[in-house]
Amino acid sequence: GQNIDQPTEMTATEGAIVQINCTYQTSGFNGLFWYQQHAGEAPTFLSYNVLDGLEEKGRFSSFLSRSKGYSYLLLKELQMKDSASYLCAVRGRRDSNYQLIWGAGTKLIIKP
Amino acid sequence: GAVVSQHPSRVICKSGTSVKIECRSLDFQATTMFWYRQFPKQSLMLMATSNEGSKATYEQGVEKDKFLINHASLTLSTLTVTSAHPEDSSFYICSARGGPDGYSNQPQHFGDGTRLSIL
């Protein structure tokens, strides 16, 4: 089957660094996405990885290892506004099409 | 860029009412649009995928006669919840992506969502 695992909840301190892991098992692979979702709001796109390695975008970086079925989202210099759920999504093959398969999200709590 | 507008943001109505939600891509052509539903503290649940000019593909367990989807143009898709009941109360979110389904590496961009409350 197709499955995405990520921790349910994490807590970190303002100004620190946090790494949110995501492991996946999918039929086919055509990219991995990270989204941020604040409570009561729609998700917003953060990053996209399709090749192995690290993609850096400001305070956020995302890493992918296709052989391990593993990704992480790294958040640096944490701010209170980073408190949100972080969703890992993999574009995997379903029937004859590719479709995004969503993780349940990791709720990140930032403490002062 | 990549702005998706969803309207209305909130609807409160009586049981039995039909509710239409619009989703527009403002600065790109969305060949594929997706409709999701999300219950509190749960993950996104894909309801259906629609490609412009063709019938929507519904996920298992989603009633196509209950949730009518129209994707008549490259910038507009609508979801109509027909004869809504309290159990249909949820957060409905559309997303849009340019490029042909299955071949594009473009991310999905989301509308702001519609909070539907059926009394």
Short mmCIF file of C-alpha atoms in Angstrom, two decimals:
data_model
loop_
_atom_site.label_atom_id
_atom_site.label_comp_id
_atom_site.label_asym_id
_atom_site.label_seq_id
_atom_site.Cartn_x
_atom_site.Cartn_y
_atom_site.Cartn_z
CA GLY A 1 0.00 0.00 0.00
CA GLN A 2 0.91 3.65 -0.03
CA ASN A 3 1.83 5.23 3.25
CA ILE A 4 3.39 8.38 4.65
CA ASP A 5 4.56 8.65 8.24
CA GLN A 6 5.47 11.76 10.16
CA PRO A 7 5.42 12.53 13.88
CA THR A 8 2.13 13.73 15.25
CA GLU A 9 3.49 16.57 17.33
CA MET A 10 6.80 18.27 18.12
CA THR A 11 7.79 21.05 20.47
CA ALA A 12 10.69 23.46 20.02
CA THR A 13 11.98 26.71 21.46
CA GLU A 14 11.93 30.09 19.77
CA GLY A 15 15.25 30.76 18.04
CA ALA A 16 16.20 27.08 17.90
CA ILE A 17 16.30 24.58 15.03
CA VAL A 18 13.85 21.74 14.48
CA GLN A 19 13.83 18.85 12.02
CA ILE A 20 10.55 17.21 11.00
CA ASN A 21 10.98 13.78 9.45
CA CYS A 22 8.81 12.08 6.87
CA THR A 23 9.09 8.51 5.61
CA TYR A 24 7.09 7.18 2.71
CA GLN A 25 6.21 4.05 0.79
CA THR A 26 4.52 4.72 -2.51
CA SER A 27 3.97 3.12 -5.86
CA GLY A 28 6.15 5.23 -8.08
CA PHE A 29 7.64 8.55 -7.07
CA ASN A 30 7.40 11.89 -8.77
CA GLY A 31 8.30 14.41 -6.13
CA LEU A 32 7.84 15.24 -2.46
CA PHE A 33 6.24 18.40 -1.15
CA TRP A 34 6.13 20.14 2.20
CA TYR A 35 3.24 22.40 3.12
CA GLN A 36 2.55 24.58 6.16
CA GLN A 37 -0.96 24.78 7.55
CA HIS A 38 -1.96 27.15 10.34
CA ALA A 39 -5.02 26.21 12.37
CA GLY A 40 -8.21 26.98 10.50
CA GLU A 41 -6.39 27.93 7.32
CA ALA A 42 -5.56 26.23 4.05
CA PRO A 43 -2.09 24.76 3.40
CA THR A 44 0.61 26.89 1.83
CA PHE A 45 3.40 25.47 -0.30
CA LEU A 46 6.88 25.43 1.27
CA SER A 47 9.17 23.21 -0.78
CA TYR A 48 9.53 20.57 -3.47
CA ASN A 49 12.16 17.83 -3.85
CA VAL A 50 12.39 15.38 -6.70
CA LEU A 51 16.13 14.61 -6.68
CA ASP A 52 18.23 13.50 -3.71
CA GLY A 53 19.76 16.25 -1.66
CA LEU A 54 19.02 19.44 0.16
CA GLU A 55 16.91 22.33 -1.10
CA GLU A 56 17.36 25.52 0.88
CA LYS A 57 14.90 28.37 0.93
CA GLY A 58 15.62 30.97 3.56
CA ARG A 59 15.03 29.62 7.06
CA PHE A 60 13.50 26.44 5.66
CA SER A 61 15.37 23.55 4.04
CA SER A 62 14.08 20.22 2.79
CA PHE A 63 16.08 17.06 2.22
CA LEU A 64 15.25 13.96 0.21
CA SER A 65 16.71 10.45 -0.01
CA ARG A 66 14.76 8.43 -2.54
CA SER A 67 16.58 5.18 -1.78
CA LYS A 68 15.56 5.44 1.86
CA GLY A 69 12.08 6.81 1.23
CA TYR A 70 12.93 9.62 3.59
CA SER A 71 12.67 13.38 3.76
CA TYR A 72 13.01 16.03 6.40
CA LEU A 73 12.03 19.66 6.74
CA LEU A 74 14.51 21.76 8.68
CA LEU A 75 13.38 25.02 10.24
CA LYS A 76 16.04 27.39 11.56
CA GLU A 77 15.79 30.45 13.80
CA LEU A 78 12.33 29.44 14.87
CA GLN A 79 9.74 32.16 15.33
CA MET A 80 6.45 31.99 17.18
CA LYS A 81 4.61 32.31 13.86
CA ASP A 82 6.14 28.98 12.79
CA SER A 83 3.69 27.24 15.13
CA ALA A 84 1.61 25.28 12.63
CA SER A 85 1.08 21.84 11.16
CA TYR A 86 3.59 20.72 8.56
CA LEU A 87 2.30 18.36 5.92
CA CYS A 88 4.47 15.99 3.91
CA ALA A 89 2.97 14.92 0.58
CA VAL A 90 4.37 12.54 -2.03
CA ARG A 91 3.32 12.37 -5.64
CA GLY A 92 2.92 8.66 -6.19
CA ARG A 93 1.36 6.60 -8.91
CA ARG A 94 -2.21 5.55 -8.54
CA ASP A 95 -3.80 3.69 -11.43
CA SER A 96 -2.56 5.45 -14.55
CA ASN A 97 -2.05 8.81 -12.93
CA TYR A 98 0.16 10.42 -10.36
CA GLN A 99 -1.57 11.73 -7.28
CA LEU A 100 -0.52 13.51 -4.11
CA ILE A 101 -0.59 11.26 -1.08
CA TRP A 102 -0.76 13.23 2.14
CA GLY A 103 0.72 12.57 5.54
CA ALA A 104 -1.40 13.37 8.58
CA GLY A 105 0.79 16.35 9.41
CA THR A 106 3.12 17.25 12.26
CA LYS A 107 1.85 19.84 14.70
CA LEU A 108 4.79 22.05 15.68
CA ILE A 109 4.50 23.98 18.92
CA ILE A 110 6.98 26.82 19.47
CA LYS A 111 7.61 27.90 23.05
CA PRO A 112 9.19 31.22 24.06
CA GLY B 1 2.29 34.32 -8.35
CA ALA B 2 0.16 31.13 -8.21
CA VAL B 3 -2.83 32.64 -6.43
CA VAL B 4 -5.96 30.59 -5.91
CA SER B 5 -9.11 32.35 -4.79
CA GLN B 6 -11.90 30.43 -3.07
CA HIS B 7 -15.30 31.87 -2.27
CA PRO B 8 -17.17 32.03 0.03
CA SER B 9 -14.89 31.69 3.04
CA ARG B 10 -17.71 30.75 5.37
CA VAL B 11 -21.25 29.51 4.93
CA ILE B 12 -23.88 28.86 7.56
CA CYS B 13 -27.16 27.50 6.29
CA LYS B 14 -30.12 25.27 7.06
CA SER B 15 -30.27 21.58 6.41
CA GLY B 16 -31.50 20.79 2.90
CA THR B 17 -29.89 23.82 1.31
CA SER B 18 -27.54 23.45 -1.64
CA VAL B 19 -24.27 25.35 -1.37
CA LYS B 20 -21.96 26.32 -4.21
CA ILE B 21 -18.25 26.97 -3.64
CA GLU B 22 -16.11 28.61 -6.31
CA CYS B 23 -12.41 28.13 -6.88
CA ARG B 24 -10.47 30.36 -9.26
CA SER B 25 -6.85 30.41 -10.33
CA LEU B 26 -6.06 34.09 -10.68
CA ASP B 27 -2.70 34.19 -12.43
CA PHE B 28 -2.23 30.80 -14.05
CA GLN B 29 -4.19 28.26 -16.03
CA ALA B 30 -5.23 25.37 -13.82
CA THR B 31 -5.59 22.28 -15.94
CA THR B 32 -6.21 20.22 -12.82
CA MET B 33 -8.14 21.18 -9.73
CA PHE B 34 -8.61 19.22 -6.55
CA TRP B 35 -11.29 19.38 -3.90
CA TYR B 36 -10.46 18.38 -0.34
CA ARG B 37 -12.38 18.11 2.88
CA GLN B 38 -10.80 18.40 6.28
CA PHE B 39 -12.41 17.66 9.62
CA PRO B 40 -10.95 19.25 12.78
CA LYS B 41 -7.53 17.92 13.72
CA GLN B 42 -7.56 15.48 10.81
CA SER B 43 -5.54 15.36 7.62
CA LEU B 44 -6.70 16.50 4.21
CA MET B 45 -9.04 14.10 2.49
CA LEU B 46 -9.17 14.26 -1.29
CA MET B 47 -12.72 14.22 -2.54
CA ALA B 48 -12.25 14.54 -6.28
CA THR B 49 -9.89 15.55 -9.06
CA SER B 50 -11.11 17.47 -12.06
CA ASN B 51 -9.46 18.24 -15.35
CA GLU B 52 -10.75 21.14 -17.40
CA GLY B 53 -13.48 20.12 -19.79
CA SER B 54 -13.93 16.59 -18.50
CA LYS B 55 -15.84 14.85 -15.75
CA ALA B 56 -14.39 14.82 -12.28
CA THR B 57 -12.84 11.67 -10.83
CA TYR B 58 -14.27 11.01 -7.39
CA GLU B 59 -12.52 9.20 -4.58
CA GLN B 60 -14.02 6.06 -3.17
CA GLY B 61 -16.83 6.80 -0.78
CA VAL B 62 -17.56 10.29 -2.12
CA GLU B 63 -21.04 10.58 -3.59
CA LYS B 64 -20.84 12.23 -6.99
CA ASP B 65 -24.52 13.13 -6.93
CA LYS B 66 -24.08 14.82 -3.57
CA PHE B 67 -20.92 16.74 -4.43
CA LEU B 68 -21.27 18.14 -7.94
CA ILE B 69 -18.07 19.39 -9.50
CA ASN B 70 -17.82 21.51 -12.61
CA HIS B 71 -14.52 22.55 -14.19
CA ALA B 72 -15.73 24.42 -17.21
CA SER B 73 -12.71 26.64 -17.77
CA LEU B 74 -8.99 26.71 -17.07
CA THR B 75 -9.51 29.20 -14.25
CA LEU B 76 -12.71 28.12 -12.56
CA SER B 77 -14.00 25.04 -10.79
CA THR B 78 -17.11 24.83 -8.62
CA LEU B 79 -18.20 22.38 -5.96
CA THR B 80 -21.91 22.22 -5.15
CA VAL B 81 -22.96 20.41 -2.00
CA THR B 82 -26.53 19.41 -2.77
CA SER B 83 -29.15 19.12 -0.05
CA ALA B 84 -26.54 19.62 2.65
CA HIS B 85 -27.00 18.00 6.06
CA PRO B 86 -25.21 18.60 9.37
CA GLU B 87 -22.79 15.76 8.69
CA ASP B 88 -21.57 17.68 5.62
CA SER B 89 -20.27 20.44 7.89
CA SER B 90 -16.54 20.64 7.31
CA PHE B 91 -13.69 22.71 5.93
CA TYR B 92 -13.64 22.41 2.14
CA ILE B 93 -10.45 23.39 0.35
CA CYS B 94 -9.73 23.59 -3.35
CA SER B 95 -6.33 23.50 -4.93
CA ALA B 96 -5.14 24.05 -8.44
CA ARG B 97 -2.17 23.02 -10.49
CA GLY B 98 -1.08 23.98 -13.97
CA GLY B 99 0.19 21.44 -16.46
CA PRO B 100 -1.15 18.03 -17.44
CA ASP B 101 -1.94 15.65 -14.61
CA GLY B 102 0.75 13.08 -13.99
CA TYR B 103 3.49 14.92 -15.80
CA SER B 104 3.79 18.22 -14.09
CA ASN B 105 6.15 18.89 -11.22
CA GLN B 106 4.33 22.06 -10.30
CA PRO B 107 3.00 22.17 -6.77
CA GLN B 108 -0.65 22.42 -5.92
CA HIS B 109 -1.65 25.83 -4.66
CA PHE B 110 -4.55 26.07 -2.27
CA GLY B 111 -7.47 28.41 -1.89
CA ASP B 112 -8.19 29.77 1.57
CA GLY B 113 -10.90 27.20 2.19
CA THR B 114 -14.62 27.36 2.90
CA ARG B 115 -15.92 26.59 6.34
CA LEU B 116 -19.37 25.07 5.87
CA SER B 117 -21.73 24.80 8.81
CA ILE B 118 -25.11 23.15 8.31
CA LEU B 119 -27.64 23.74 11.06
#
